[in-house]
C-alpha cells in the first residue's frame, strides 16, 4: 500500500523506483531528453554538478602528473579494426559518418552528399586514435611514462536509454598512459582506480567496492579491467568508474614501441581509465529521497541557498540588505579548498520556492525574515534531515560553523549509504539461497531483490553465463579486499578460493 | 636576402610566413595534424593554453549571469532546415551520420549498417538544437532573460585546413541567450563582444577592432554580426570572436514564444556568440618571433620555468634543493588572481633545454647555478627580449617583483602589437591607392601587402564583391568607433558616411 504522507516526488521510490528516478531528474531540473534519439540535454543545475566533479577529478589527475590534451572526434574505420576484440566490442553501437555535405536531392529536399572514401566512426572511446599519436610521440624510454587525459563527448548507440545512466552521447574523461614496464602500468591502473574511489567516497558520498572484472565483463581488448561498484537504493549495482590495464595489446595494435635504456626495442605497456556523466545518475540514485535530489555538499552547485522572507512590503529592503550582506560574508568562507557556493533566491512565489530548493537537493536552506534579523539569527534547514526540522542559529555562529555543518551533512550521507549497502549485502553459500536472494519477493515489484550477494565462484565462464541467463545477475567484481577462503562455486560446486560480488546492475 | 643570424625557427617570418607558422606550432609542441582529414591533435602545451583561455572566459561569462549547459552533438536534418539562410550557410560543410552500427560486409570487412531514418548532422553550431530546448524552457517573461553557454566541439568540413585557424573539428564555446526585447538582446550582443575584446586585449595581448560585419559577411541567419578583428604579423586580419544579434529569426524558426507582462504572446529576441581554439592561432601569429612562440603571461601554461644548472655532480644536490625551495615560494605568489604557474626542468640535456623553453614561449626563464646560489640571486631571461639579454636579480627581489615583471612582459607585448597594427593601417582615399595598397610589392612574397585599409564604402554588395574578386580583400568590419565623415566609396565613388576596415583575412 502506498504511503499516505505527501511527498514532493510522485511516485515514491518504493512505489516505482525507475519512474521515481525520472521524476527526480525532472523535478531537480538537472537534465531532459532531447529530440535526438537517445541523447540528453544537460541543464545548468546538472551541468554545474558535472563541472564540480570535473574540477575535483582534474585536480587529482594533475597532481599525479597527468596532462590534458585533445584528440579527434572521428576515428577512421581502419583504426578501430586494429584491435580485433576492441572493434568486436563496439561495432554494434557506432555512429558512422559517411558524407561530408548536404545537397539538394531530386525532390528539392536536402540529402547527404559528398560520400567519404573511408567511413568515420564517432569515437565510442579513443584507444586507437590516441594510440596512433602515442606511436609518434614515444621513441625512447625517456619519453615514458606518458600520462594523458582528455575531457570529451563520446557516442555509443544505445537501444534503451536512460538519462545519465545510458545515453547515446555522454560526457566523460578518458585517460591514456604508456609505460616502460608492466609493473608500472599496473601501478598506474591501480592509482587511477584509487582516485575514482576517492572521488566517489570523499566527494560524492558514494561508498564503492574496488575490484577486477571477470573476463566476460572486461573492456574489449583489456588484460584486466578494474572498477568501482556502488549500490543504488533499488539494491542494483552501478559501475561508477573503470581503469584498464591493457598489457601490450593496444601498443601492438598501434605500434607503440620504444628504445629501452639497454637500447633494445620494446612495445610499451598501456592503460586507460574513464568516468562519465553516469556518476550524476549515481548521485541521484544513492542519495535522492521522496522529496527529490539530495546533493553531497562537496560537489553541490550551491551549498547554501538564502531565502529572504518579507511578507510586508516595508520589511523588504531591510531583509534584502541583510541577505546580501550575509551572502557576501559566506562567499568569503572557504570550504573544501574552494569559495563557498551561495545562491540567493528572492523571488516572491511563496512556499513553492522552498520546495524548489528541496527538490534540487541544496544541502543548506537558510530562511531570513524580520524576526530572525531582530535576533541577528538565521533559520537553517538541512536537506539530509526532515524538511520541517530547522534550527535557529546566531548569524555569526552560522558563518563560523557553516563548514562543519556541511561536513556533517556530507558524513551523514556517506554513513547512510554505507549502512544501506551493508544491510543489503549478504554472504550466500547455497545455490537455493542464491536464487532466492535474487528472486523478487513481490511479483508486482520485480525490481526488489536482495542486493549484493557475496558468493563463491569457480572462475568458469559457463557458471557466470548461466547465472546471468537465469537471474540477469552478473559478477560486479572480484573485490581486492576479498579474503582467501576455501569455498564451493555457488553454481557448479567446484572449489573457489574467494567470494565475488554478484548483483543486478545498471 | 635572408638574414644571416641563426634563428630557432626555419624559415623566418620574413622568408615564408605560412611555413613559419607551421614550424612554430611544431617547435612549441602545441598541436599536430591527425590522421583524420582536417582534424588536429591538441597536445598538452596547446591544450593548457586553451584551458587558461577557457577559465578566464568562463569566469567573465558567469559574472554576467550566464550558466553552462550541454546539448546534443547531433542535429536532426529537419532542425537545421528550420532557418533557411542558416542551413544554406552550413550545408556544404556538414559531416553527416547515416548509420548507427558496423556490420560484416560481403567480403568480411566492416561496413556501415543500421541506416538511420533521418540523417543526423554533427553540429556545426547549435542555434537550432538549443532553440528547440529554449522553446520548451520559456513560457513567460519571468523566464527571461535566459543566458546559456556551452563548451563543445563542433565540425565544419573544410577543404583547406590549417592547425588552429581552420580545422574540420574545433573546440569552442557558444553562448545562446533569449530576451523579452530587442534592446535587451542588442545590449547582450554588445556585452559579450566586450568580453571577447577584454579577453583579447587584457589576457592575450592582442589589440582588436570592434565592429559590425557587412551583410555579406554575417552569420547565416543573423540580423547583425559583431566581431573583433586583429592584425597578424603578415598584416592579414584574424576574426577572433563574434557576437550575433539574431533578431526574432531563430525564435520564429524554433517557436520560442513567451507571454509578456501584459499577457500578450510574443517571440523572444535571441543572440549567439562564440570564440574558439582559433584564438590560439591568433596568439601564435600576433606574438611569435623567429625563435618560436611568445606567450602572454596572463594565459601562459607556465609563466616561469626554473632551469637548475649543475655542471659538477657535487653541486647537483644543492642546486636542486635551492630550485625546489624557490619553486615552492613562487607557487605561493598570486598573479592575475591565480597561483603563479611554475615549471622546473632539471633534465641534463645542455643548451637544448633553454632553447626548448624559448620555442615554447615561456615568459620568464630562470637559471640557477652554484654562483647564483652563492649570491642568493637568480638569472632571469624575458622571452620578449633578446635571448642573451638576461639579468641577475636577488632572489627575494625576484619573488617580490615577479608579478610586476610579468606585467611588464604582458604590457610590452600588447604595446608592440598595437604599434605594429598602427604602422600597417592606412586611411586610403583613391581607388588606385587602394589597389596598390593590397598589391604585393614583391611577386615572390604574395602575402606581403599593405595591412588594414580604412576606406569609404557605399554600403553596396556589388562594390564589396568586386573588391573581394579583384584583391581577395574583404570588409573586416564597420568599426564602432568610426567617425562620421563625408566621403566617397573607394570602388564606385558614391557617397559614404564612414570608413570601414578592409583587409585580407584568415
XYZ file of C-alpha atoms in Angstrom, chain B residues 2-10 12 290-291 355 359 387-388:
16
model
C 67.655 36.034 -45.799
C 69.175 37.170 -42.543
C 72.444 35.537 -41.528
C 71.550 35.460 -37.846
C 70.708 31.954 -36.752
C 67.123 31.573 -35.552
C 65.455 28.692 -33.793
C 62.687 28.580 -36.389
C 63.346 27.959 -40.071
C 61.786 33.041 -40.604
C 61.818 33.767 -35.357
C 62.751 31.813 -32.233
C 66.025 26.615 -26.406
C 60.497 27.894 -28.521
C 67.525 35.746 -25.535
C 71.043 36.691 -24.479
